[in-house]
XYZ file of N, CA and C in Angstrom:
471
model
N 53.709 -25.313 -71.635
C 54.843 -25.035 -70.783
C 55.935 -24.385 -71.613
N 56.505 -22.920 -71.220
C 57.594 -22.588 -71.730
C 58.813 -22.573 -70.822
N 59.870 -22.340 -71.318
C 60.938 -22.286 -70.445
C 62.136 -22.362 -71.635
N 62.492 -20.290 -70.578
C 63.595 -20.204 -71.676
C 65.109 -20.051 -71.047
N 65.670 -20.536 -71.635
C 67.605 -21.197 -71.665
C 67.915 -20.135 -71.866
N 68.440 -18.859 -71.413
C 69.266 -18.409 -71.957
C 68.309 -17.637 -73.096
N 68.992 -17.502 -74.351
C 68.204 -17.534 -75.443
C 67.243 -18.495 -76.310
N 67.196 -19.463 -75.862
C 66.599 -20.715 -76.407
C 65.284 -20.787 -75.540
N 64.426 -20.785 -76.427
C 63.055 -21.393 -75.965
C 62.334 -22.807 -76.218
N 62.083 -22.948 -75.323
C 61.963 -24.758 -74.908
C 60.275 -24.723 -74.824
N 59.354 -25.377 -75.640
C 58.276 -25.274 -75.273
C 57.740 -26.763 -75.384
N 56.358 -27.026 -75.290
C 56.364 -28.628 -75.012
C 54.352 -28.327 -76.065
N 54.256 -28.164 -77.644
C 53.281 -27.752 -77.572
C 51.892 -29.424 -77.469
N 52.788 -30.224 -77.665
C 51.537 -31.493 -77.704
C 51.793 -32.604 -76.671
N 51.210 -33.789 -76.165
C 52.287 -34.063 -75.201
C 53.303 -34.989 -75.642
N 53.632 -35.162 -76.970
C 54.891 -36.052 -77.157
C 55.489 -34.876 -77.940
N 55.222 -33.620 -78.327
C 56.776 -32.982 -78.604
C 57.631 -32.107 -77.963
N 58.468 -31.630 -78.307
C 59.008 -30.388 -77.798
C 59.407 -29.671 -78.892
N 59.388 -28.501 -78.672
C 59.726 -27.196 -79.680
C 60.374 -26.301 -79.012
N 61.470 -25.886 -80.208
C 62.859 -25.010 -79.621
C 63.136 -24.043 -80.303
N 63.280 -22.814 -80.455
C 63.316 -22.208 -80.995
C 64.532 -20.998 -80.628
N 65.831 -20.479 -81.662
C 67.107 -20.097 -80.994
C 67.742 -19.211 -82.117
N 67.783 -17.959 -82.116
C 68.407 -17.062 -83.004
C 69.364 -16.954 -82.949
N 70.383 -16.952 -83.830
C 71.923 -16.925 -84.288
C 71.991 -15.710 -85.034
N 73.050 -14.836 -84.506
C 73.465 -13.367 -84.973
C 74.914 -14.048 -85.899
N 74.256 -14.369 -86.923
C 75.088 -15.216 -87.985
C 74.108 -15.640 -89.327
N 75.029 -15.215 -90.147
C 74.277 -15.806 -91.450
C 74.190 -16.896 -91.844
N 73.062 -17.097 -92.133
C 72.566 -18.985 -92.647
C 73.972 -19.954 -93.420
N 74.484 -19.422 -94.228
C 75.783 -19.884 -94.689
C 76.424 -20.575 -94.014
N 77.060 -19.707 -92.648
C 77.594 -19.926 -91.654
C 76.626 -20.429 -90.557
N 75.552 -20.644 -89.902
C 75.181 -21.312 -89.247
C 74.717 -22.938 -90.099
N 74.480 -23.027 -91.146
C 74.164 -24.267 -91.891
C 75.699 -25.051 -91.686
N 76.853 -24.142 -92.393
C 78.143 -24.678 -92.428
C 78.418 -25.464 -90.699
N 78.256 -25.108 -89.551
C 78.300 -25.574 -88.188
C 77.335 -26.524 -87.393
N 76.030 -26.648 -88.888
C 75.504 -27.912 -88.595
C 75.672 -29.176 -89.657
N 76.730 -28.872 -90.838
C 76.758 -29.919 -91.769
C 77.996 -30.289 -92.269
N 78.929 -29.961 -91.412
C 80.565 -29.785 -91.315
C 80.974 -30.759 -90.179
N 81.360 -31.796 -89.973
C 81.864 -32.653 -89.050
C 83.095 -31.926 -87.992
N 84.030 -31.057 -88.981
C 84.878 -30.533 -87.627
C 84.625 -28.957 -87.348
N 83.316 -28.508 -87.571
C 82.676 -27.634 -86.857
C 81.374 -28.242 -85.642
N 80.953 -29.326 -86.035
C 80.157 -29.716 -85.318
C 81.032 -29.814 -84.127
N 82.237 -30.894 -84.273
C 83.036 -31.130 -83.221
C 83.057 -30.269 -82.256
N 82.921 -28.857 -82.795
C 83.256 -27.617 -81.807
C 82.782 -27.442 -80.990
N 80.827 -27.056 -80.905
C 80.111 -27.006 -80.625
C 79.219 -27.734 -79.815
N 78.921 -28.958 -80.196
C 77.825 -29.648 -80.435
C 78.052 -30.455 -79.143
N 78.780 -30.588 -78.601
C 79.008 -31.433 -76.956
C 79.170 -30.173 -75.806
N 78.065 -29.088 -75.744
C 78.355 -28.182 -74.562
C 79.714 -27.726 -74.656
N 80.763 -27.753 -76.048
C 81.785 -26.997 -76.342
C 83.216 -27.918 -75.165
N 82.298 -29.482 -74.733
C 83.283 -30.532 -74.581
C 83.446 -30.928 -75.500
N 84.879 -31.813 -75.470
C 85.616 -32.524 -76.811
C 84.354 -33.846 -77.585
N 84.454 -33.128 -78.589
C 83.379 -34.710 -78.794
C 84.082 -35.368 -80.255
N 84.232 -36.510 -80.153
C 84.036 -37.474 -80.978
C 83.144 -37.835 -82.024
N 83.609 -37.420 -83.632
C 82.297 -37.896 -84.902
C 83.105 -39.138 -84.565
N 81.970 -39.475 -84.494
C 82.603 -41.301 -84.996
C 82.162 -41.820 -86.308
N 80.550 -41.214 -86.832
C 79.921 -41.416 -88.216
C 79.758 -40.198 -88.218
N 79.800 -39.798 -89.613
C 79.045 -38.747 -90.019
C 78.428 -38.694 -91.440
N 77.737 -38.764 -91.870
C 77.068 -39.622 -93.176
C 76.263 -38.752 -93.786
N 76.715 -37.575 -94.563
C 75.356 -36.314 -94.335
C 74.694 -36.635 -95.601
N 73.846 -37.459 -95.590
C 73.099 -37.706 -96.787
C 71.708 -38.567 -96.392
N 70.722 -38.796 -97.105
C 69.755 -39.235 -96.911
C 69.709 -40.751 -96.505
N 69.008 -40.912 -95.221
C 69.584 -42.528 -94.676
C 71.188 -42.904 -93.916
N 71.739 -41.699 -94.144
C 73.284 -41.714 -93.305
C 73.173 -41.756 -92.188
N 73.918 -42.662 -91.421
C 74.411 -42.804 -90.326
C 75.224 -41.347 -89.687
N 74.620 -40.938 -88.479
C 75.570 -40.222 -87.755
C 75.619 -40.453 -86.202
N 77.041 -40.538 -85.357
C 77.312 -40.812 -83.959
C 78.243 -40.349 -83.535
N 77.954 -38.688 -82.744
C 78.840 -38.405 -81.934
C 78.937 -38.887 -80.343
N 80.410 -38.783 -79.242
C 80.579 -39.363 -78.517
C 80.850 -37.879 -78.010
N 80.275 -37.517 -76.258
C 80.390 -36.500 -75.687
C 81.811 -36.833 -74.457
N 82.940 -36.112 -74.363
C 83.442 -36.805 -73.664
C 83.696 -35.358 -72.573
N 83.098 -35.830 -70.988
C 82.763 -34.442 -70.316
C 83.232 -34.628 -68.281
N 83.807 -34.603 -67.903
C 83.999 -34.935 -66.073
C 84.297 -36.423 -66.201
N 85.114 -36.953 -66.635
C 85.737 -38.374 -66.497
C 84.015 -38.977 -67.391
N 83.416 -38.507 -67.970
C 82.162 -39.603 -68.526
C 82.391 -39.470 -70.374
N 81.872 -40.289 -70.430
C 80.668 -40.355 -72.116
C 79.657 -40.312 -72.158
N 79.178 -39.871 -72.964
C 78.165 -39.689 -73.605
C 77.521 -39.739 -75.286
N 76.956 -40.761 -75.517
C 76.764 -41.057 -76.930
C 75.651 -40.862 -77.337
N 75.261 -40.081 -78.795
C 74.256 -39.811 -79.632
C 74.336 -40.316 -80.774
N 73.105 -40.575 -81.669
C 73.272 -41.363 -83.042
C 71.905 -41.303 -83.469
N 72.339 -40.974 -84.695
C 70.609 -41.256 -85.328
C 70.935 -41.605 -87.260
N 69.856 -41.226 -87.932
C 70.109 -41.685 -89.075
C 69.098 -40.115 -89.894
N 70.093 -39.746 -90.702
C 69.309 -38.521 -91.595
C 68.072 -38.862 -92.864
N 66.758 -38.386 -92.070
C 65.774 -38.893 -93.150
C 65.669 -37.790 -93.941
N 66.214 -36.497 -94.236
C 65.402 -35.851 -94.807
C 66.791 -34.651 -94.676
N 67.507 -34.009 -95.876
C 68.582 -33.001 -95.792
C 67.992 -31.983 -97.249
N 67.459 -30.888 -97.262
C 67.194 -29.774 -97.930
C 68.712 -29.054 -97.500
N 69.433 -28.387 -98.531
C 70.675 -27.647 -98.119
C 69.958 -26.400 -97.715
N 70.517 -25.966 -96.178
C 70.013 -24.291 -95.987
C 68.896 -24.641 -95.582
N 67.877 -25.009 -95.432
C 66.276 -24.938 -95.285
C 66.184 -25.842 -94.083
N 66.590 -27.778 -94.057
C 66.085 -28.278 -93.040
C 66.870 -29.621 -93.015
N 66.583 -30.150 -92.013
C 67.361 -31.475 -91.704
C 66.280 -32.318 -90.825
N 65.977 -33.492 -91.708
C 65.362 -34.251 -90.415
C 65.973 -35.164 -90.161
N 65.817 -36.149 -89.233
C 66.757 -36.904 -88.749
C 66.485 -37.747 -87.392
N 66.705 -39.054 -86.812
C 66.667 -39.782 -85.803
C 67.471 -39.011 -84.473
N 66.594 -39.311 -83.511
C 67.834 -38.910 -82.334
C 67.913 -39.821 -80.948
N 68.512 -40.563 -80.821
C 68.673 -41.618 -79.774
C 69.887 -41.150 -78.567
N 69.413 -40.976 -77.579
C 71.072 -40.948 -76.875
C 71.048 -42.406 -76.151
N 72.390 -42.358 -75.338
C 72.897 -43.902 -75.115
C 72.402 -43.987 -73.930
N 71.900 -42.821 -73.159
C 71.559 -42.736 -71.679
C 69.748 -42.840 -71.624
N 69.662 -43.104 -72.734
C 67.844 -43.228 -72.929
C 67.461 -44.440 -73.984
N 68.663 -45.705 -73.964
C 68.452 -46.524 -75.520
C 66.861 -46.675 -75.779
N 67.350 -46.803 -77.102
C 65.759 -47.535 -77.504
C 65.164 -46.621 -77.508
N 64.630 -45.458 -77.253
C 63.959 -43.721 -77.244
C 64.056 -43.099 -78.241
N 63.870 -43.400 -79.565
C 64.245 -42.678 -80.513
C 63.191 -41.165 -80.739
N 63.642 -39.867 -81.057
C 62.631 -39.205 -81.546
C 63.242 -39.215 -83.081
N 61.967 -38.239 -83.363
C 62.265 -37.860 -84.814
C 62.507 -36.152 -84.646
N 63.640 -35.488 -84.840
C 64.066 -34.298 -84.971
C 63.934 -33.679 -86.400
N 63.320 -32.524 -86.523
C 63.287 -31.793 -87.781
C 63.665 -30.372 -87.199
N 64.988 -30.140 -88.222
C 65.284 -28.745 -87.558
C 65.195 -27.911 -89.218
N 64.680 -26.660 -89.101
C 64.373 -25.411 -89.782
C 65.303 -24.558 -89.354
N 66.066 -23.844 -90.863
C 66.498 -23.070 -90.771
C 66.154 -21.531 -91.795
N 65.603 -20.485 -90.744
C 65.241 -19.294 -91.371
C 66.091 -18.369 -91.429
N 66.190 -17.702 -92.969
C 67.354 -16.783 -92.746
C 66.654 -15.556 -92.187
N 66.560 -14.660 -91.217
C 65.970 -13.608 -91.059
C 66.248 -12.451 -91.637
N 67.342 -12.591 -92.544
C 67.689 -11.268 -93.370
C 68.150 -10.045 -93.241
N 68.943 -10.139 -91.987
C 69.401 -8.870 -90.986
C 70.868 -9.822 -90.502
N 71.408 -10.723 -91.272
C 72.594 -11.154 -90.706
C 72.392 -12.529 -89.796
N 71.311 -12.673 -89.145
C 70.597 -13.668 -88.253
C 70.332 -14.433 -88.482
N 70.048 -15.944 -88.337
C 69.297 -17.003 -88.348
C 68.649 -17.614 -87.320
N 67.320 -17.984 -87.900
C 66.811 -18.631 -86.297
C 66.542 -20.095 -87.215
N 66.650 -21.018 -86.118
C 66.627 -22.775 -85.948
C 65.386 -22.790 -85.012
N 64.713 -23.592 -85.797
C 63.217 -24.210 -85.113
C 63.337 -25.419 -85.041
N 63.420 -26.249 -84.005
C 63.169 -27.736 -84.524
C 62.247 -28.581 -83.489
N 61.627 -29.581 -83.880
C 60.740 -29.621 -82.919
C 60.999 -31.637 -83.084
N 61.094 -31.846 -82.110
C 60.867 -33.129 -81.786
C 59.303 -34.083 -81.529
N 59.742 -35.112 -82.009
C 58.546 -35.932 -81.901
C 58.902 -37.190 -81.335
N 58.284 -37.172 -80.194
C 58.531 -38.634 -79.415
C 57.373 -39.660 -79.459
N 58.118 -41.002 -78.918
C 56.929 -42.276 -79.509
C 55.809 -42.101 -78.251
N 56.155 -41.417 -76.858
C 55.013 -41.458 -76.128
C 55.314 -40.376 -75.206
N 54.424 -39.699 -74.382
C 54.638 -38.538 -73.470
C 55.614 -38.663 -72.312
N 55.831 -40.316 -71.749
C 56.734 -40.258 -71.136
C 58.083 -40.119 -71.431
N 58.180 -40.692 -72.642
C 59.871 -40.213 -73.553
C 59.870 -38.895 -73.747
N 59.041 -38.156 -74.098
C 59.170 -36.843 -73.935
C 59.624 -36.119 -73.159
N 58.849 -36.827 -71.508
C 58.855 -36.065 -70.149
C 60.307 -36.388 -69.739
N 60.721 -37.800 -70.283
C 62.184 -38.389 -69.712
C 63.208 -37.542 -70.216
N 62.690 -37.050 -71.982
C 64.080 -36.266 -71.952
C 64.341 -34.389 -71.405
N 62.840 -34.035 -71.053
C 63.136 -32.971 -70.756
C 63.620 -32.922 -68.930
N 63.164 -34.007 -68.301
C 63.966 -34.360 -67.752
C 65.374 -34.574 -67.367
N 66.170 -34.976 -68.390
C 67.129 -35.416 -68.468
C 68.543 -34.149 -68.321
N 67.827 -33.452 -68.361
C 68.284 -32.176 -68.385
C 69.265 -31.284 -70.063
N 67.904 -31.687 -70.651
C 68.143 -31.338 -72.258
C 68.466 -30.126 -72.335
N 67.051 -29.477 -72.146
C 67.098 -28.006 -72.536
C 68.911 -27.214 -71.985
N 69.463 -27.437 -70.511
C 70.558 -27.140 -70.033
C 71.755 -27.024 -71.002
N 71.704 -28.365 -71.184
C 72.917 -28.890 -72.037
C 72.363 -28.276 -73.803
N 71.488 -28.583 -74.648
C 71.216 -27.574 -75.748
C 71.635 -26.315 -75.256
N 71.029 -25.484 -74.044
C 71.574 -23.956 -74.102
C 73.480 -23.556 -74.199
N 73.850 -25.069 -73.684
C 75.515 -24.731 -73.434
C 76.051 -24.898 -74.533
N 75.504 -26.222 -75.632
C 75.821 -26.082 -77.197
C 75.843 -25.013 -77.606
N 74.726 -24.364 -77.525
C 74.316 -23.577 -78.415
C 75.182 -21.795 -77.690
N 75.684 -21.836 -76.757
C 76.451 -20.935 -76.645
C 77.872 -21.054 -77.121
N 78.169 -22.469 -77.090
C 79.429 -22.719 -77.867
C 79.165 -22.342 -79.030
N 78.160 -22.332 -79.646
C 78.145 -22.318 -80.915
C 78.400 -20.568 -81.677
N 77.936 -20.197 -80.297
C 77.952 -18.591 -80.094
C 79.139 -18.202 -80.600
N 80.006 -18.622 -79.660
C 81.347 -18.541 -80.027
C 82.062 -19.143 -81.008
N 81.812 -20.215 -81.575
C 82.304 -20.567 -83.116
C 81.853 -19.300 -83.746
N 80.748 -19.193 -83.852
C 80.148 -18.319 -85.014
C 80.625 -17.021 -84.923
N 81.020 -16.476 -83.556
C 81.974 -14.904 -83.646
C 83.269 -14.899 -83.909
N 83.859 -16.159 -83.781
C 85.127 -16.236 -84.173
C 85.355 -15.829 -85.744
């Protein structure tokens, strides 16, 4: 199953993962800096609503928990960083508060394409096909495409 956001491609290749794949007309520098910067994340990273670091721990085993705050609601994410290569990759826990207990394991790749661009691959791994199905459900892919246009706009600024 594909299905593409905008620019973001959402694919589902096993039945507990998903794979995403999203080019940034921005250099790795600067797209790494907006995923490992707490008040650039802020910018971005809640559909370009106000969000809340509450942890941010960028190191191996660190705690991180942002709070989405969006139409009178919240929304909370948190996981723990297993794995930080600078520039190259980030792996990491991903739990939201609207799915407890659902943890995947997120590994995101970052390629510099060498024309100014970067593309982010990251592919999730869930504990069973229905956590999978729940979060594409949930209306992920939507909300990733609206990040990730915020992010658009950090990055042209």
């Amino acid at each position: 199953m594909t299905t593409p956001h905008a620019t973001v491609a959402v694919t589902t290749p096993s039945d507990r993962e998903i794979h995403i794949e999203r080019v940034f007309d921005a250099p790795l520098d600067r797209v790494w800096a907006a995923h490992s910067e707490p008040d650039l994340l802020a910018r971005w990273w809640g559909r370009g609503n106000r969000v809340d670091i509450e942890k941010f721990e960028f190191e191996h085993g660190g705690h991180w928990r942002f709070v989405e705050h969006s139409d009178g609601e919240t929304h909370g994410f948190e996981g723990r960083f297993r794995e930080i290569t600078p520039k190259e990759r980030i792996v990491q826990t991903f739990e939201w508060d609207g799915m407890p207990g659902y943890v995947s394991i997120d590994t995101a790749t970052f390629v510099d394409l060498g024309d100014g661009r970067t593309k982010i691959v990251i592919d999730s791994l869930f504990y069973t096909t229905e956590e999978r199905d729940g979060m594409l459900q949930s209306g992920m892919a939507d909300g990733l495409s609206a990040s990730y246009a915020a992010l658009d706009r950090l990055l042209a600024a």
